[in-house]
Coordinates of C-alpha atoms in Angstrom, one line a residue:
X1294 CA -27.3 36.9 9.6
X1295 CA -24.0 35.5 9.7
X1296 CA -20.9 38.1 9.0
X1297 CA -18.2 37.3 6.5
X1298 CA -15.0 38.9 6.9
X1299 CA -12.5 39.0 3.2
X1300 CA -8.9 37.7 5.0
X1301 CA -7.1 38.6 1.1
X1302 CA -6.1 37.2 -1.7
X1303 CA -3.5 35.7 -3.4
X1304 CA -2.1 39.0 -5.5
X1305 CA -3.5 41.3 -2.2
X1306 CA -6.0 42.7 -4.5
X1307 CA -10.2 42.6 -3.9
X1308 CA -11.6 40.6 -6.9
X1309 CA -14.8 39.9 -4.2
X1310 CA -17.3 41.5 -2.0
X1311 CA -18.8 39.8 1.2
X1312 CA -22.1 39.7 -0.7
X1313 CA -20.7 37.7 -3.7
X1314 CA -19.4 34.7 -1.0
X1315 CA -23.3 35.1 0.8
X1316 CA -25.3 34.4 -2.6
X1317 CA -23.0 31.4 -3.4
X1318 CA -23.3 29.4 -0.1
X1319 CA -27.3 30.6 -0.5
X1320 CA -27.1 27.8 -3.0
X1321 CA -27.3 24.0 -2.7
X1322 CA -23.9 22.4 -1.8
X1323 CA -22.2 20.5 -4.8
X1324 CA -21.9 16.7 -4.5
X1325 CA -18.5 15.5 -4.5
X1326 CA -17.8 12.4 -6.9
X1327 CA -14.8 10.7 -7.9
X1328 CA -14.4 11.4 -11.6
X1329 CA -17.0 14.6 -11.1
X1330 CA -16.4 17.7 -11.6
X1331 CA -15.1 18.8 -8.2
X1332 CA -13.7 16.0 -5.5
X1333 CA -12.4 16.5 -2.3
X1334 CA -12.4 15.6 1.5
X1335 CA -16.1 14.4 2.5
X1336 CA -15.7 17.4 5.1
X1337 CA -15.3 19.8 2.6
X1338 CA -18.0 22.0 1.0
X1339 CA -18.2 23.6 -2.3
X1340 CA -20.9 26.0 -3.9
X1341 CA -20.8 27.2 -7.3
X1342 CA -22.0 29.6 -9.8
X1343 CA -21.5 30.0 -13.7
X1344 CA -18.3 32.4 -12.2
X1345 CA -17.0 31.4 -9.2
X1346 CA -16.3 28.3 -6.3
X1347 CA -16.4 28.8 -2.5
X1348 CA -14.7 26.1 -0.9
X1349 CA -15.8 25.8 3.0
X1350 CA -13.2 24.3 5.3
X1351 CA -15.8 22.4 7.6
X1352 CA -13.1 20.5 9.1
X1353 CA -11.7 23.3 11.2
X1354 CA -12.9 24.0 14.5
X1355 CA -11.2 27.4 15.4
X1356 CA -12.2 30.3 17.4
X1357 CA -11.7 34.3 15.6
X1358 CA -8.1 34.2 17.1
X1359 CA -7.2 31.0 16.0
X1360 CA -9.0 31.1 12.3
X1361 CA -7.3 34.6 11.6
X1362 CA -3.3 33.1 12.6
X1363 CA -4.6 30.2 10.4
X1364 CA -6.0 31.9 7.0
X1365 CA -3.0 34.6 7.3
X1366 CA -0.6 31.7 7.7
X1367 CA -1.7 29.7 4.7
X1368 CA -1.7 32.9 2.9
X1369 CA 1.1 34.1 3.1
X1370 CA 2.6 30.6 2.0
X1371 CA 0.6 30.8 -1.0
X1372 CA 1.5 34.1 -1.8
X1373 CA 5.4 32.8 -1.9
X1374 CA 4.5 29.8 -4.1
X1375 CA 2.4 31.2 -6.8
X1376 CA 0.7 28.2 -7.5
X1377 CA -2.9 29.5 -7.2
X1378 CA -5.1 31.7 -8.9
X1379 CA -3.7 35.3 -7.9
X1380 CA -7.7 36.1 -7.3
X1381 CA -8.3 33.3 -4.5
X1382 CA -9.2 35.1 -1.9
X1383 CA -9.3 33.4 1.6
X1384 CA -12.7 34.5 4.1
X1385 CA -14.1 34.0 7.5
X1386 CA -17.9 33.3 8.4
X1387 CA -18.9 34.7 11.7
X1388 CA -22.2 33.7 13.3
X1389 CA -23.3 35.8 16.1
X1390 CA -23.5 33.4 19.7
X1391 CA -21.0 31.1 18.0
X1392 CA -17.7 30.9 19.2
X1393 CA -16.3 29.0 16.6
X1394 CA -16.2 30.6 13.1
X1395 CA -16.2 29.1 9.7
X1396 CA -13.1 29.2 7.0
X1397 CA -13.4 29.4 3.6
X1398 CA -12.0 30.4 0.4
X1399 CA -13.8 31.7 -3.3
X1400 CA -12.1 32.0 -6.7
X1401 CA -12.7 31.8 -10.3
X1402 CA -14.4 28.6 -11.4
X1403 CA -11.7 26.9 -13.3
X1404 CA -11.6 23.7 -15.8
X1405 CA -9.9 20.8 -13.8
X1406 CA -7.5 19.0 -16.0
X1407 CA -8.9 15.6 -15.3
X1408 CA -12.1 16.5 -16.7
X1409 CA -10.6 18.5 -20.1
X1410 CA -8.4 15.3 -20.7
X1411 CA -11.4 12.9 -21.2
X1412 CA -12.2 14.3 -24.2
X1413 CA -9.6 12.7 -27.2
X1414 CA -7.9 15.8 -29.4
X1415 CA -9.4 15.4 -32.6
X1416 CA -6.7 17.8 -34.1
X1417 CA -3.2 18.6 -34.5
X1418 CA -3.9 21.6 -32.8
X1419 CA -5.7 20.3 -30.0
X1420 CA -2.9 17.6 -29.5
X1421 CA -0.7 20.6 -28.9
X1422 CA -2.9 22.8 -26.7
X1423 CA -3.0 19.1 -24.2
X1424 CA 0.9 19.1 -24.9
X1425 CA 1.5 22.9 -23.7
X1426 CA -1.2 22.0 -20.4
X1427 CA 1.0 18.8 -19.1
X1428 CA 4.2 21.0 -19.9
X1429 CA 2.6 23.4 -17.1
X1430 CA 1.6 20.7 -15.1
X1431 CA 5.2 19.9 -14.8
X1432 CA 6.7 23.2 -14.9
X1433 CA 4.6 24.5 -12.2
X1434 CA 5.0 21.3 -9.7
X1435 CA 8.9 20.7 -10.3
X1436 CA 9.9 24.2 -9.5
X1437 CA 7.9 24.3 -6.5
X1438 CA 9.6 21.4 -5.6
X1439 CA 12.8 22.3 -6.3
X1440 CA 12.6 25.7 -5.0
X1441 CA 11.0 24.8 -1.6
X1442 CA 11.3 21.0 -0.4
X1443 CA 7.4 21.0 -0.9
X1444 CA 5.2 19.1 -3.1
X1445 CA 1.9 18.9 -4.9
X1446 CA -0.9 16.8 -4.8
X1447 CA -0.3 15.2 -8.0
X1448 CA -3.5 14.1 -9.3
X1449 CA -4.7 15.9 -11.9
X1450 CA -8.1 17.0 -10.5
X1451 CA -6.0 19.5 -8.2
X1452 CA -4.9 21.2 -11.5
X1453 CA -7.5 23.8 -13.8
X1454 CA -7.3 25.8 -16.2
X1455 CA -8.7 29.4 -17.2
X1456 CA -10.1 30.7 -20.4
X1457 CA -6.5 31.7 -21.6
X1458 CA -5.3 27.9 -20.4
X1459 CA -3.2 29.1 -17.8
X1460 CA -2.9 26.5 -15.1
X1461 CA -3.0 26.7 -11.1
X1462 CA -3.4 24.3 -8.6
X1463 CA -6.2 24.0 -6.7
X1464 CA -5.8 21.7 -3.8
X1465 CA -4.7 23.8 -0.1
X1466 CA -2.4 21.9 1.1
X1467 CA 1.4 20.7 0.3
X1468 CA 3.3 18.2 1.1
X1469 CA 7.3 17.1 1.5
X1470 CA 9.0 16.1 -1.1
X1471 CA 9.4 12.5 -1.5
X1472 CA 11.7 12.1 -4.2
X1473 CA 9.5 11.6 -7.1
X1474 CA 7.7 8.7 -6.2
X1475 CA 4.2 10.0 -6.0
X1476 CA 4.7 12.1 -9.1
X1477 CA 5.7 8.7 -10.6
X1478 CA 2.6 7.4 -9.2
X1479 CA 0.5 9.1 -10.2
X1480 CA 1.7 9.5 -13.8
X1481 CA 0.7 5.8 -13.7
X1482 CA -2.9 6.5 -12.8
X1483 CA -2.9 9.2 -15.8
X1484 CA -1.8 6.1 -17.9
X1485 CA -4.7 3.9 -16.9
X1486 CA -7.5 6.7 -16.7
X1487 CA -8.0 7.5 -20.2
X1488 CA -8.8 4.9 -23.1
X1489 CA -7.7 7.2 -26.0
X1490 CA -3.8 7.8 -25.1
X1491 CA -1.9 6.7 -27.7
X1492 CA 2.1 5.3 -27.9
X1493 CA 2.5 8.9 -30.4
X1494 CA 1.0 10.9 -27.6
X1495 CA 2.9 9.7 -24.7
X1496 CA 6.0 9.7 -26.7
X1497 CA 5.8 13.6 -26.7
X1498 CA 4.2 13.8 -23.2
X1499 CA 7.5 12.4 -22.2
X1500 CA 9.8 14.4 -24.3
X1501 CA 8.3 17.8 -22.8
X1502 CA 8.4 16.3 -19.7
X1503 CA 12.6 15.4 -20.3
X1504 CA 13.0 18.8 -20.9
X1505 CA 11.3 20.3 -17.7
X1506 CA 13.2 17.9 -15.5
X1507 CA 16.3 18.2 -17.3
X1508 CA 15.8 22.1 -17.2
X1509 CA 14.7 22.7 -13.8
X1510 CA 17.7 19.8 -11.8
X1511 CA 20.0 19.0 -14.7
X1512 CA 20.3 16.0 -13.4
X1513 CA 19.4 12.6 -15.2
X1514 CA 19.3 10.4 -12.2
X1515 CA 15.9 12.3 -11.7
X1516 CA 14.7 10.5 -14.6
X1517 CA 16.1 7.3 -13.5
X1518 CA 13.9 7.0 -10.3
X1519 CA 10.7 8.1 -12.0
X1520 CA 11.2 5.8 -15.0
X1521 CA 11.7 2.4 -12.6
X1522 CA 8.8 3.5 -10.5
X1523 CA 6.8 3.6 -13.3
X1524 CA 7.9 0.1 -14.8
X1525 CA 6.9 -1.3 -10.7
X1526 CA 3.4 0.0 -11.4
X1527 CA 0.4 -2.2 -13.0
X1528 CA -1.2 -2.0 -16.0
X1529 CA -4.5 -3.6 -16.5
X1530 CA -3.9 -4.6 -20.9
X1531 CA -0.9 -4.8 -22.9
X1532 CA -1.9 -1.7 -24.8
X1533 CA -1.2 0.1 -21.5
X1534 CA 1.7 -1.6 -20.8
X1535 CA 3.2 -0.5 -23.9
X1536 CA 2.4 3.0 -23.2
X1537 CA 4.4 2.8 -20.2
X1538 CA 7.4 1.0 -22.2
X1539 CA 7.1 4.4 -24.6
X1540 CA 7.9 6.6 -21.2
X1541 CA 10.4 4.6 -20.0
X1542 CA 12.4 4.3 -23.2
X1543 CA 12.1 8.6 -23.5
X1544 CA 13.2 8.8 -19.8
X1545 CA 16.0 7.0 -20.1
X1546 CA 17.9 8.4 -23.3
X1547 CA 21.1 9.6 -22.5
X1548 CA 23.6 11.7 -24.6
X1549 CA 26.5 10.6 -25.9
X1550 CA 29.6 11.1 -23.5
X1551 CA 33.0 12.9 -24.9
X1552 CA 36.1 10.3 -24.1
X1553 CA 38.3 11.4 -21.1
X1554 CA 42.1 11.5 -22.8
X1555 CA 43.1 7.8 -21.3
X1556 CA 39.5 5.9 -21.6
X1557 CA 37.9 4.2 -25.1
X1558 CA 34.6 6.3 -26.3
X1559 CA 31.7 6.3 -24.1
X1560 CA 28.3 6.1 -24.5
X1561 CA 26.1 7.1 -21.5
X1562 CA 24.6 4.3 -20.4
X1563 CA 20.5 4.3 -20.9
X1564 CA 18.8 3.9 -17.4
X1565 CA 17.6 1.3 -16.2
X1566 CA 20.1 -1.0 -17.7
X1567 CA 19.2 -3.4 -19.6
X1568 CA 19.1 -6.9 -18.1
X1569 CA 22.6 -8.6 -18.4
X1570 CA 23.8 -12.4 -18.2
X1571 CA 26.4 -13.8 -16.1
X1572 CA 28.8 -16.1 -17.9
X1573 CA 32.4 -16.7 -16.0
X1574 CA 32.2 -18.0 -12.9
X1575 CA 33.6 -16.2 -10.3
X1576 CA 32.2 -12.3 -10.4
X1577 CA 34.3 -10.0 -8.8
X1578 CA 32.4 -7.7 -6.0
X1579 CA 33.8 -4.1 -4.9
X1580 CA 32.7 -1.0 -3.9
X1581 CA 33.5 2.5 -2.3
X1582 CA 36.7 2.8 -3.3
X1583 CA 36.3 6.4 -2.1
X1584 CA 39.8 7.5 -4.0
X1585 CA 42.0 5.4 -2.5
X1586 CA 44.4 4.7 -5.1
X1587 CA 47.0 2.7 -3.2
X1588 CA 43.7 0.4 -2.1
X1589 CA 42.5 -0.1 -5.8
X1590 CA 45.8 -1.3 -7.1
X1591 CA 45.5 -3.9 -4.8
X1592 CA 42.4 -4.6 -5.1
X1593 CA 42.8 -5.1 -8.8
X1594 CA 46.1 -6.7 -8.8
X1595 CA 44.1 -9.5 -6.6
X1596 CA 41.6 -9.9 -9.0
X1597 CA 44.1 -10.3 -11.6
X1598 CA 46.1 -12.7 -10.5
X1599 CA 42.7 -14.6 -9.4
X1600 CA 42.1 -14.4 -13.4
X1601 CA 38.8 -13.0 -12.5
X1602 CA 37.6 -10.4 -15.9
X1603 CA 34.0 -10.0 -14.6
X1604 CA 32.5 -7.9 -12.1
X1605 CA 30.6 -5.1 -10.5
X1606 CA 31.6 -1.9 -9.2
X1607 CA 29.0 -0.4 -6.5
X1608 CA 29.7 3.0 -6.6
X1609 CA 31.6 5.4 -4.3
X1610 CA 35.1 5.3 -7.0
X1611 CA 35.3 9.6 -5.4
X1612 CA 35.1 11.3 -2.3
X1613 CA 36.8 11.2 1.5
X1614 CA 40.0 10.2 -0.9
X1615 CA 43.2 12.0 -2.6
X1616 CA 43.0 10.0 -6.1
X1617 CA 39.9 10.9 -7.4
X1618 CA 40.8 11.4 -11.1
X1619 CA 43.3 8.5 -11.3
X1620 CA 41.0 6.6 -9.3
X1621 CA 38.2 7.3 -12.2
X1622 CA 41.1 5.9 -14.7
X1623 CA 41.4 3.0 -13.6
X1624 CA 38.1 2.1 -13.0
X1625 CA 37.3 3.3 -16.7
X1626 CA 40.0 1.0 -18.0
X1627 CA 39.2 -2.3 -15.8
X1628 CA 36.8 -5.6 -17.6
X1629 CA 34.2 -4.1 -14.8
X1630 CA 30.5 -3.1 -14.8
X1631 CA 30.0 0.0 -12.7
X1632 CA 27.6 1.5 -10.9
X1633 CA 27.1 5.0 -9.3
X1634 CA 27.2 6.1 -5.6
X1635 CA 26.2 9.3 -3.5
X1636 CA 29.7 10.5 -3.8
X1637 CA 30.1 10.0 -7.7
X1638 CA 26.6 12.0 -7.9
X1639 CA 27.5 14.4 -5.5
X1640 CA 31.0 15.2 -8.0
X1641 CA 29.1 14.9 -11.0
X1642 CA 26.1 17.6 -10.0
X1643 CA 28.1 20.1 -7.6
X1644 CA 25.7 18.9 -5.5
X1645 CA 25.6 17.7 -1.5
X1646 CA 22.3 18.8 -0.4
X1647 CA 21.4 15.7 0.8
X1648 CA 23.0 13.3 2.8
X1649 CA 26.6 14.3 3.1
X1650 CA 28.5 16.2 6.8
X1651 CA 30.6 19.4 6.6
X1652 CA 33.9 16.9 6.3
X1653 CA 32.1 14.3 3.2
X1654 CA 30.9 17.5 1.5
X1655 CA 34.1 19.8 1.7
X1656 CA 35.7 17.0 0.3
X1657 CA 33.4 16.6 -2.6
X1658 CA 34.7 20.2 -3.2
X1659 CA 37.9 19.4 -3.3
X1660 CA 37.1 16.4 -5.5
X1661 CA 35.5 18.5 -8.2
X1662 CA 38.3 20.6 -8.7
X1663 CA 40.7 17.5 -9.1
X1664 CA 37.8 16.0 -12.0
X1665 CA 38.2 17.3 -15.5
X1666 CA 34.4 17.9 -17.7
X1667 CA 34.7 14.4 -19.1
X1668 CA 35.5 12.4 -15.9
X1669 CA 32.3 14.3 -14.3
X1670 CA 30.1 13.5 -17.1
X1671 CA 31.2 9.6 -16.9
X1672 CA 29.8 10.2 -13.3
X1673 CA 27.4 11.7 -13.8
X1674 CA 25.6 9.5 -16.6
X1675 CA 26.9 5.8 -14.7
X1676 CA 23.3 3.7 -14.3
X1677 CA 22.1 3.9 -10.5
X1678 CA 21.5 -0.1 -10.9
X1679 CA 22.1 -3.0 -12.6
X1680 CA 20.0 -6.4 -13.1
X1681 CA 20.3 -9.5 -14.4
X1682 CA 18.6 -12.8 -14.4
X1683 CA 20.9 -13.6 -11.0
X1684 CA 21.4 -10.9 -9.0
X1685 CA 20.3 -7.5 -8.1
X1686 CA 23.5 -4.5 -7.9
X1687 CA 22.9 -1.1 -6.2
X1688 CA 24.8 1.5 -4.1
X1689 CA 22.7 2.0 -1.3
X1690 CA 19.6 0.2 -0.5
X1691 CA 17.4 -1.9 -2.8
X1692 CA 14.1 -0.7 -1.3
X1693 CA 15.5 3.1 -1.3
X1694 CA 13.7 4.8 -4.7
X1695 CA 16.6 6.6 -5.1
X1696 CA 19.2 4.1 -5.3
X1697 CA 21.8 5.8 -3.6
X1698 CA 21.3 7.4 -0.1
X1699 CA 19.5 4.1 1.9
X1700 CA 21.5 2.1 4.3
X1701 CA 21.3 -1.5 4.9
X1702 CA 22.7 -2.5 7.9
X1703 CA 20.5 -4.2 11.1
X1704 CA 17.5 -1.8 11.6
X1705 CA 16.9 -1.9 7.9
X1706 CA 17.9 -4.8 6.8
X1707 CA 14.5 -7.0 7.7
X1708 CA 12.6 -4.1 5.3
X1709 CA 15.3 -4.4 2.8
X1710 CA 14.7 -8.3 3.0
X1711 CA 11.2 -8.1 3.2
X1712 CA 11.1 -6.0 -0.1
X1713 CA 13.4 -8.4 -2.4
X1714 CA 11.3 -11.2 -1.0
X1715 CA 7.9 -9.1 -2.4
X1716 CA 10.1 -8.5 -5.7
X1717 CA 11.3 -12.2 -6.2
X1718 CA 15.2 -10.6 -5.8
X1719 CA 17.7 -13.3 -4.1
X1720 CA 20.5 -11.9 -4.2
X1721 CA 21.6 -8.0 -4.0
X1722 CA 24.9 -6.6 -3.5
X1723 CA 25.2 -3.2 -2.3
X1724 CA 27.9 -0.9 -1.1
X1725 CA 27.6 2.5 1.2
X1726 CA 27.8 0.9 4.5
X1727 CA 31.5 0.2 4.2
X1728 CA 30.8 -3.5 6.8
X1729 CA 31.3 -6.1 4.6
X1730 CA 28.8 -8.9 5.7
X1731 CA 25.9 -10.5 4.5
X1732 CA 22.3 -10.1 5.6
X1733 CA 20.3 -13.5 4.9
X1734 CA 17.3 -14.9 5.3
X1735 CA 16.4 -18.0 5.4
X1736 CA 14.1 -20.8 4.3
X1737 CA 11.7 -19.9 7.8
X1738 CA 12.0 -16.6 7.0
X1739 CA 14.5 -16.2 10.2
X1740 CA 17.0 -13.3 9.3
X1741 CA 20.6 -13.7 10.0
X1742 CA 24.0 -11.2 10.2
X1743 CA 26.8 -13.3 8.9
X1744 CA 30.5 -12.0 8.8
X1745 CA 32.4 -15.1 8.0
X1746 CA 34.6 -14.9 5.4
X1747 CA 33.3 -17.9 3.4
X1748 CA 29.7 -18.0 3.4
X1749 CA 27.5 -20.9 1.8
X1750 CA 24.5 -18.8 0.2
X1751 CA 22.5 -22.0 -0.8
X1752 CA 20.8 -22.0 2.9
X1753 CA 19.3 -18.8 1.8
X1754 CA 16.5 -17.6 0.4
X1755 CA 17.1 -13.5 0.0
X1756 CA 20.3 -11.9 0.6
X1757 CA 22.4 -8.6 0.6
X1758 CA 25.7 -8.8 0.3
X1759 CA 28.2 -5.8 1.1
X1760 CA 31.8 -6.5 -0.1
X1761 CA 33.0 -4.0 2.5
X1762 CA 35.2 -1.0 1.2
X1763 CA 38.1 -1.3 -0.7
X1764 CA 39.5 2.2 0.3
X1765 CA 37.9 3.6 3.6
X1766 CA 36.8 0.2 5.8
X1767 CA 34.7 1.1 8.9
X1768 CA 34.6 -2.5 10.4
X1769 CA 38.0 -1.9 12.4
X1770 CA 39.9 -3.2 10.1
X1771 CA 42.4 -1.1 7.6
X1772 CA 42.8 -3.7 5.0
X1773 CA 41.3 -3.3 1.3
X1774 CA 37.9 -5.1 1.0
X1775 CA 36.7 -6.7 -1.5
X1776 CA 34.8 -9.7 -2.4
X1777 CA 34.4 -12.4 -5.0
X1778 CA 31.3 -14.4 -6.1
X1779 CA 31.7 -18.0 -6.7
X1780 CA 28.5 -18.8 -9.3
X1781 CA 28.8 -22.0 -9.8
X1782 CA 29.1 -23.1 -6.4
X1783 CA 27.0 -20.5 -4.5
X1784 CA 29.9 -19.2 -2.3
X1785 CA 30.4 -15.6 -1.3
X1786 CA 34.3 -15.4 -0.3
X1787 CA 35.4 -11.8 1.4
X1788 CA 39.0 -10.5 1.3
X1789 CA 41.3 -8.3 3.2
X1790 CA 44.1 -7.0 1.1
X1791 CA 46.7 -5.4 3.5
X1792 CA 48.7 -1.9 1.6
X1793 CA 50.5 1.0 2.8
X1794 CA 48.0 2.9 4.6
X1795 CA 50.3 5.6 6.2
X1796 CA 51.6 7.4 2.9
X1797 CA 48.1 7.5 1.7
X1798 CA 46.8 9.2 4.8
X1799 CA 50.0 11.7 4.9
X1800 CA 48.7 12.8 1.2
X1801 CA 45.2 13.7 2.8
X1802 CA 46.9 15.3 5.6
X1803 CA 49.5 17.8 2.9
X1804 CA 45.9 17.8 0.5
X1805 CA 44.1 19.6 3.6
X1806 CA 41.8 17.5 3.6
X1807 CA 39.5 17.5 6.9
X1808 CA 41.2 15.1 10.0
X1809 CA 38.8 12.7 10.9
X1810 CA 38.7 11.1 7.5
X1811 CA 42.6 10.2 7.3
X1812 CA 42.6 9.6 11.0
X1813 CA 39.4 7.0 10.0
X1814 CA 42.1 5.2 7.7
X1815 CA 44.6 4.4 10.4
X1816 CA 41.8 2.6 12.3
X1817 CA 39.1 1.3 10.5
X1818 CA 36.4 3.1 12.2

């Protein structure tokens, strides 16, 4: 008779004996089905009773040693997560002549969500007890997420409830964080799965889930990349496509933005933007300006004089630099769109966890402490893109989710292609890389690097278009950089604007701020 051996549990109490794990896997196995009530791996077993589920982890093949390093492992992680029932309780099956041993785990028999939501609420209350379960959802996956790097499995049939409709998760495993995408995902297949959700419904579904978000990072761009995933995803009817409208249009409310003493009032801008149209002819191109004030009034002055009133800002108007605030000023008060960067997000959230070196993120530091409430708030609610019916506009990289940290440059640039060509974008600029240049492909689909500083884009059937950096240049060159886009005649026209470099780095230098980045001004690299 095979021996089973209790590992623990999750709360390191014993809800279980040895002979409550034999009876259940005396019974038949359960039969996994999409939809059913219990899914999983093929590999994987499950036995019920009216009280309890053993799951068996038939894909293992581990020896005592190895299965005890395993289950302790996995429990201890779960133990420092708290996503599980605090009764699971992980066990080994020992067969005698066998050197291999089984794992397994038991705990309550719980109601997955998947199966409670394809029954309609029929009341208020009901609509409110569904409303309080996808609140937990979130709560309980975004502060795992946030507090570890980890995520869920995000379909709903790895979530149950108990009797008091607490919820846990009951899938094993985790997985890295990717930056909302899957979440987005999967909030997609929610969407399509049940016939009943209503506009009213989702409206609050998204409200609740606003809050969590907001609560837990405090940081709208999170709602930014979850609301454009969503609008990339298919719906099969109308009605479900309007349900997803609903989402977006709660996702992307922002709050009204207090004026900073020198700018008109603000409104936050709702994300994504709104489609806009193109009307003068020549569109002025710039980007990461990086608080380089003596570079911007230069780079403005040209565009002046050229007459030019339109254009885009592509994010990066803070950081490296030693004009942040003024920098901010005259952005605010310029005829341009703008668009946020890493930097400006970084300012804006105290934030550079991801993506920035000791030097980029001391400076940020520094930045903050030059930035009064209001000039961080105008940061910090800039859109992350903008579109209209010509061209694509976005910091980093189009295909990156998150708008701001991807680089385009020649072992991404065929991707980046590839994906405005699956997208039906022609034409994206994009900042962050600092090497002005375009990245084309052609009518054969043959890509091309071009750095001339008139380019032709008619030849072309998808292109990104860096403008270069106006106030930290890394193509050798110490010149401003900008751009300006000829619409009318499809001509993409770089410019170096030379200014007093030396002064500027001398301020860097008596700011403190770290060597390499005013020594990168007096060579372009």
């Amino acid at each position: 008779m095979p021996r089973i051996e209790l590992i623990g549990s999750n709360d390191t109490q014993q809800h279980y004996k040895a002979s409550d794990i034999a009876e259940l896997l005396s019974a038949d196995k359960e039969q996994l089905m999409v939809g059913g009530d219990f899914m999983g791996r093929p590999d994987t077993c499950i036995y019920v009773n009216e009280h309890s589920v053993v799951k068996i982890r038939a894909e293992l093949d581990l020896n005592d040693e190895k299965a005890k390093y395993w289950v302790n492992d996995i429990l201890q992680k779960e133990r420092e997560i708290a996503v599980h029932h605090p009764h699971k309780t992980w066990f080994l099956v020992c067969e005698e002549g066998r050197d291999l041993v089984v794992v397994g785990s038991i705990c309550p028999r719980l109601q997955p969500l998947h199966i409670l939501l394809k029954s309609a609420p029929e009341t208020e209350q009901e609509q409110a007890r569904y409303l309080k379960i996808m609140d937990a959802v979130f709560q309980l996956y975004f502060q795992l997420a946030k507090k570890t790097g980890f995520k869920l499995d995000e379909g709903l049939s790895n979530f149950a409830i108990d009797a008091q409709d607490t919820v846990y998760y009951l899938d094993d495993e985790y997985y890295t964080w990717d930056n909302f995408v899957a979440f987005a995902v999967m909030q997609g297949v929610f969407l399509r799965a049940y016939s009943w959700l209503n506009i009213a419904f989702i409206r609050q579904v998204a409200e609740h889930l606003v809050a969590v978000i907001d609560g837990i990072y405090h940081d709208p761009h999170c709602r930014v990349i979850i609301s454009t995933q969503l609008q990339s995803l298919f719906m099969p009817s109308d009605e479900k496509q309007a349900l997803v409208t609903e989402w977006v249009a709660v996702l992307s409310q922002s709050p009204v933005l207090k004026p900073s003493s020198t700018s008109t009032p603000l409104t936050a801008p709702s994300n994504p933007v709104p489609k806009k149209q193109s009307k003068n002819r020549f569109i002025a191109v710039m980007a990461d300006i990086h608080a380089n004030e003596a570079a911007l009034d230069c780079v403005l002055d040209f565009y002046k004089q050229e007459g030019i009133q339109q254009g885009i800002v592509l994010g990066d108007i803070v950081g490296y630099g030693p004009d942040p605030s003024v920098c901010i000023e005259k952005i605010q008060d310029s005829p341009f769109e703008v668009i946020k960067g890493n930097h400006d997000h970084a300012a804006a959230m105290a934030n550079t966890e991801r993506g920035f070196s000791r030097s980029s993120a001391l400076v940020i530091d520094w930045t903050i402490e030059q930035l009064d409430k209001s000039q961080r708030e105008w940061l910090k609610y800039l859109p992350s893109f903008i579109e209209n019916d010509d061209w694509f506009a976005v910091h980093g990289a189009p295909m990156d989710p998150s708008f701001l940290y991807g680089y385009v440059y020649v072992m991404t640039a065929g991707d980046n292609l590839d994906y405005m060509q699956d997208k039906g974008l022609s034409l994206c600029f994009h900042g962050h890389s600092h090497m002005p240049g375009i990245y084309a492909r052609d009518e054969k689909g043959r890509d091309h690097h071009l750095t001339d500083k008139e380019i032709v884009l008619s030849d072309y059937k998808q292109l990104l278009v860096c403008p270069g950096s106006v106030g930290q240049p890394r193509n050798g060159k110490i010149e401003a950089q900008c751009a300006v886009y000829d619409q009318e005649e499809g001509i993409m026209s770089f410019i170096d604007i030379p200014y007093a470099v030396d002064p500027v780095a001398q301020r860097m230098k008596d700011y403190g701020l770290p060597d390499q980045l005013w020594q990168r001004l007096l060579t372009g690299k």
